[in-house]
Amino acid sequence: MKNFSKLLLLLLILSLLHGTALAAIPRWPEPAWFAQNQQQPTPSPVTPPPAAPAPVTPPPATPTLPISLTAAEQHIFTAINAERTSRGLAPLVLDPALVELARRKSQDMVDNGYVGHQSPVYGSPFEMMRAAGIRYNFAGENIARTTTAANAVRLFMNSNPHRNTLLNHRFSRTGIGVVQVGRQIFVTQMFIGFMR
């Protein structure tokens, strides 16, 4: 019996050293993750195809209807603009059409069980924008699945591709869409910019 106890103790120590016992311990909340962790490409700001070399004239920035953001969307918008202005960049302007698209993309991720830039319904964010009639010379998208709006901003800023997108000086307009499911939020932020 004494040898059996020693053997059991030895097996427990070995399993702890190899991490097998720790892997069985459940954790909450799950760590936030991004689309690039699923080996999805993170789109960089792109120029339009060669067929459209002329600059696009931006539509009026003044929305025809007031934009009503949720508390989570407002937190992300305010925090992102604080990051931009602290680095000498112009703050982003909310674009009502981009807000609507970002919300639709977040809901699409929930409905279709994915977190990625390529939607099974809408295609790429660039295809989604063009289908909605949104004009741009430069465009980008950040997405995340996490637990809070503050955590989404922190994770965007701690990820080089996401930080480079939201701090890109070519972007002037944005739309943010947050959909909550249980304790998780799905976040989409779309960006557009125009040649000067």
Tab-separated table of C-alpha atoms in Angstrom:
chain	number	residue	atom	x	y	z
A	1	MET	CA	0.000	0.000	0.000
A	2	LYS	CA	2.880	2.346	0.839
A	3	ASN	CA	4.520	1.703	-2.557
A	4	PHE	CA	1.181	2.313	-4.310
A	5	SER	CA	0.887	5.748	-2.621
A	6	LYS	CA	4.406	6.647	-3.695
A	7	LEU	CA	3.669	5.544	-7.245
A	8	LEU	CA	0.453	7.579	-7.309
A	9	LEU	CA	2.281	10.650	-5.991
A	10	LEU	CA	5.018	10.207	-8.604
A	11	LEU	CA	2.417	9.968	-11.411
A	12	LEU	CA	0.689	13.111	-10.154
A	13	ILE	CA	3.986	15.050	-10.113
A	14	LEU	CA	4.863	13.855	-13.624
A	15	SER	CA	1.448	14.806	-14.979
A	16	LEU	CA	1.766	18.284	-13.433
A	17	LEU	CA	5.200	18.727	-14.993
A	18	HIS	CA	3.821	17.801	-18.423
A	19	GLY	CA	0.704	19.961	-17.983
A	20	THR	CA	-1.862	17.215	-18.502
A	21	ALA	CA	-3.536	17.773	-15.166
A	22	LEU	CA	-3.662	21.543	-15.677
A	23	ALA	CA	-5.350	21.208	-19.058
A	24	ALA	CA	-8.391	19.631	-17.422
A	25	ILE	CA	-9.024	22.655	-15.165
A	26	PRO	CA	-11.825	24.765	-16.689
A	27	ARG	CA	-11.276	28.508	-16.989
A	28	TRP	CA	-13.718	31.393	-17.350
A	29	PRO	CA	-13.809	33.674	-19.135
A	30	GLU	CA	-12.142	32.073	-22.096
A	31	PRO	CA	-9.284	34.143	-23.465
A	32	ALA	CA	-10.345	36.572	-26.146
A	33	TRP	CA	-9.224	35.639	-29.618
A	34	PHE	CA	-9.104	37.136	-33.029
A	35	ALA	CA	-9.624	35.917	-36.535
A	36	GLN	CA	-5.918	35.662	-37.268
A	37	ASN	CA	-5.669	32.951	-34.600
A	38	GLN	CA	-7.814	30.835	-36.912
A	39	GLN	CA	-5.331	31.468	-39.726
A	40	GLN	CA	-7.663	33.919	-41.419
A	41	PRO	CA	-5.900	36.724	-43.298
A	42	THR	CA	-6.064	40.129	-41.648
A	43	PRO	CA	-6.826	42.565	-44.432
A	44	SER	CA	-4.535	45.524	-44.772
A	45	PRO	CA	-5.757	48.821	-46.071
A	46	VAL	CA	-6.090	48.353	-49.802
A	47	THR	CA	-6.321	50.606	-52.794
A	48	PRO	CA	-9.153	50.047	-55.223
A	49	PRO	CA	-8.590	47.768	-58.222
A	50	PRO	CA	-6.671	49.332	-61.118
A	51	ALA	CA	-9.945	49.883	-63.014
A	52	ALA	CA	-10.783	52.784	-60.644
A	53	PRO	CA	-7.607	54.890	-60.303
A	54	ALA	CA	-9.368	58.222	-59.769
A	55	PRO	CA	-9.961	59.428	-56.218
A	56	VAL	CA	-13.425	58.827	-54.840
A	57	THR	CA	-15.283	61.904	-53.711
A	58	PRO	CA	-16.368	61.277	-50.140
A	59	PRO	CA	-20.072	61.576	-49.456
A	60	PRO	CA	-21.137	64.175	-46.869
A	61	ALA	CA	-19.950	63.266	-43.361
A	62	THR	CA	-23.102	64.604	-41.731
A	63	PRO	CA	-25.507	61.702	-41.150
A	64	THR	CA	-29.103	62.216	-42.220
A	65	LEU	CA	-30.286	60.398	-39.097
A	66	PRO	CA	-28.728	60.580	-35.639
A	67	ILE	CA	-26.513	57.608	-34.812
A	68	SER	CA	-27.423	55.820	-31.611
A	69	LEU	CA	-24.592	53.610	-30.370
A	70	THR	CA	-24.891	51.014	-27.639
A	71	ALA	CA	-22.782	51.575	-24.515
A	72	ALA	CA	-20.219	49.013	-25.728
A	73	GLU	CA	-20.013	50.574	-29.196
A	74	GLN	CA	-19.639	54.057	-27.698
A	75	HIS	CA	-16.859	52.853	-25.377
A	76	ILE	CA	-14.898	51.386	-28.305
A	77	PHE	CA	-15.426	54.487	-30.464
A	78	THR	CA	-14.301	56.870	-27.705
A	79	ALA	CA	-11.297	54.737	-26.713
A	80	ILE	CA	-10.108	54.275	-30.299
A	81	ASN	CA	-10.296	58.013	-30.958
A	82	ALA	CA	-8.399	58.681	-27.727
A	83	GLU	CA	-5.638	56.352	-28.960
A	84	ARG	CA	-5.553	58.144	-32.319
A	85	THR	CA	-5.537	61.704	-30.982
A	86	SER	CA	-2.872	60.856	-28.382
A	87	ARG	CA	-0.605	60.014	-31.340
A	88	GLY	CA	-1.413	63.165	-33.293
A	89	LEU	CA	-3.876	61.488	-35.677
A	90	ALA	CA	-7.256	62.925	-36.596
A	91	PRO	CA	-10.189	61.318	-34.793
A	92	LEU	CA	-12.453	59.044	-36.810
A	93	VAL	CA	-15.966	60.192	-37.726
A	94	LEU	CA	-18.879	57.814	-37.272
A	95	ASP	CA	-20.469	56.793	-40.548
A	96	PRO	CA	-24.083	55.577	-40.176
A	97	ALA	CA	-23.808	53.167	-43.129
A	98	LEU	CA	-20.638	51.617	-41.668
A	99	VAL	CA	-22.289	51.278	-38.242
A	100	GLU	CA	-25.145	49.372	-39.865
A	101	LEU	CA	-22.727	47.114	-41.805
A	102	ALA	CA	-20.540	46.469	-38.748
A	103	ARG	CA	-23.595	45.420	-36.735
A	104	ARG	CA	-24.731	43.173	-39.592
A	105	LYS	CA	-21.254	41.565	-39.768
A	106	SER	CA	-21.158	40.932	-36.000
A	107	GLN	CA	-24.626	39.352	-36.153
A	108	ASP	CA	-23.511	37.266	-39.148
A	109	MET	CA	-20.575	35.911	-37.108
A	110	VAL	CA	-22.999	34.939	-34.329
A	111	ASP	CA	-25.569	33.406	-36.687
A	112	ASN	CA	-23.040	31.428	-38.711
A	113	GLY	CA	-20.676	30.433	-35.880
A	114	TYR	CA	-17.399	31.953	-37.051
A	115	VAL	CA	-15.011	34.775	-36.264
A	116	GLY	CA	-13.299	35.817	-39.470
A	117	HIS	CA	-12.978	38.483	-42.102
A	118	GLN	CA	-14.490	36.268	-44.814
A	119	SER	CA	-18.245	35.890	-44.302
A	120	PRO	CA	-20.023	32.865	-45.791
A	121	VAL	CA	-22.916	35.231	-46.581
A	122	TYR	CA	-21.321	38.597	-47.470
A	123	GLY	CA	-17.799	37.656	-48.584
A	124	SER	CA	-14.941	39.964	-47.649
A	125	PRO	CA	-15.535	43.247	-45.810
A	126	PHE	CA	-14.628	45.047	-49.035
A	127	GLU	CA	-17.251	43.113	-51.002
A	128	MET	CA	-19.765	43.820	-48.248
A	129	MET	CA	-19.046	47.570	-48.397
A	130	ARG	CA	-19.250	47.708	-52.196
A	131	ALA	CA	-22.536	45.751	-52.205
A	132	ALA	CA	-23.950	48.322	-49.756
A	133	GLY	CA	-22.901	51.173	-52.056
A	134	ILE	CA	-20.165	52.475	-49.765
A	135	ARG	CA	-17.432	54.272	-51.702
A	136	TYR	CA	-13.834	54.404	-50.500
A	137	ASN	CA	-10.212	54.516	-51.593
A	138	PHE	CA	-8.919	52.734	-48.491
A	139	ALA	CA	-10.752	50.250	-46.286
A	140	GLY	CA	-10.075	47.942	-43.365
A	141	GLU	CA	-11.767	45.867	-40.702
A	142	ASN	CA	-10.985	44.775	-37.143
A	143	ILE	CA	-12.941	41.961	-35.498
A	144	ALA	CA	-12.843	40.297	-32.109
A	145	ARG	CA	-14.709	37.931	-29.849
A	146	THR	CA	-14.160	38.744	-26.182
A	147	THR	CA	-16.000	39.569	-22.960
A	148	THR	CA	-16.046	43.389	-22.663
A	149	ALA	CA	-15.688	46.470	-24.831
A	150	ALA	CA	-12.666	47.604	-22.794
A	151	ASN	CA	-11.029	44.235	-23.387
A	152	ALA	CA	-11.698	44.523	-27.138
A	153	VAL	CA	-9.867	47.869	-27.263
A	154	ARG	CA	-6.989	46.496	-25.185
A	155	LEU	CA	-6.688	43.465	-27.461
A	156	PHE	CA	-6.831	45.592	-30.619
A	157	MET	CA	-4.027	47.784	-29.264
A	158	ASN	CA	-1.913	44.754	-28.269
A	159	SER	CA	-2.144	43.165	-31.734
A	160	ASN	CA	0.102	44.678	-34.427
A	161	PRO	CA	-2.290	44.129	-37.383
A	162	HIS	CA	-5.294	45.508	-35.462
A	163	ARG	CA	-3.364	48.454	-34.015
A	164	ASN	CA	-1.947	49.319	-37.465
A	165	THR	CA	-5.465	49.324	-38.901
A	166	LEU	CA	-7.041	51.578	-36.287
A	167	LEU	CA	-4.059	53.948	-36.228
A	168	ASN	CA	-3.860	54.188	-40.036
A	169	HIS	CA	-3.749	57.880	-40.989
A	170	ARG	CA	-5.575	57.146	-44.269
A	171	PHE	CA	-8.788	56.208	-42.471
A	172	SER	CA	-11.233	58.984	-41.635
A	173	ARG	CA	-14.552	57.180	-41.001
A	174	THR	CA	-15.583	54.172	-38.986
A	175	GLY	CA	-18.533	52.067	-37.979
A	176	ILE	CA	-18.681	49.828	-34.914
A	177	GLY	CA	-21.066	46.949	-34.322
A	178	VAL	CA	-21.237	44.900	-31.125
A	179	VAL	CA	-23.505	41.893	-30.604
A	180	GLN	CA	-23.629	40.220	-27.204
A	181	VAL	CA	-24.347	36.510	-26.740
A	182	GLY	CA	-24.267	35.419	-23.112
A	183	ARG	CA	-20.992	36.634	-21.628
A	184	GLN	CA	-19.301	37.031	-25.023
A	185	ILE	CA	-19.374	39.998	-27.385
A	186	PHE	CA	-18.680	39.917	-31.112
A	187	VAL	CA	-17.062	43.156	-32.259
A	188	THR	CA	-16.680	44.481	-35.796
A	189	GLN	CA	-15.066	47.815	-36.598
A	190	MET	CA	-14.975	48.926	-40.246
A	191	PHE	CA	-12.802	51.751	-41.551
A	192	ILE	CA	-12.754	53.753	-44.779
A	193	GLY	CA	-10.669	56.609	-46.126
A	194	PHE	CA	-10.317	58.748	-49.232
A	195	MET	CA	-7.455	60.125	-51.316
A	196	ARG	CA	-6.834	63.790	-50.713
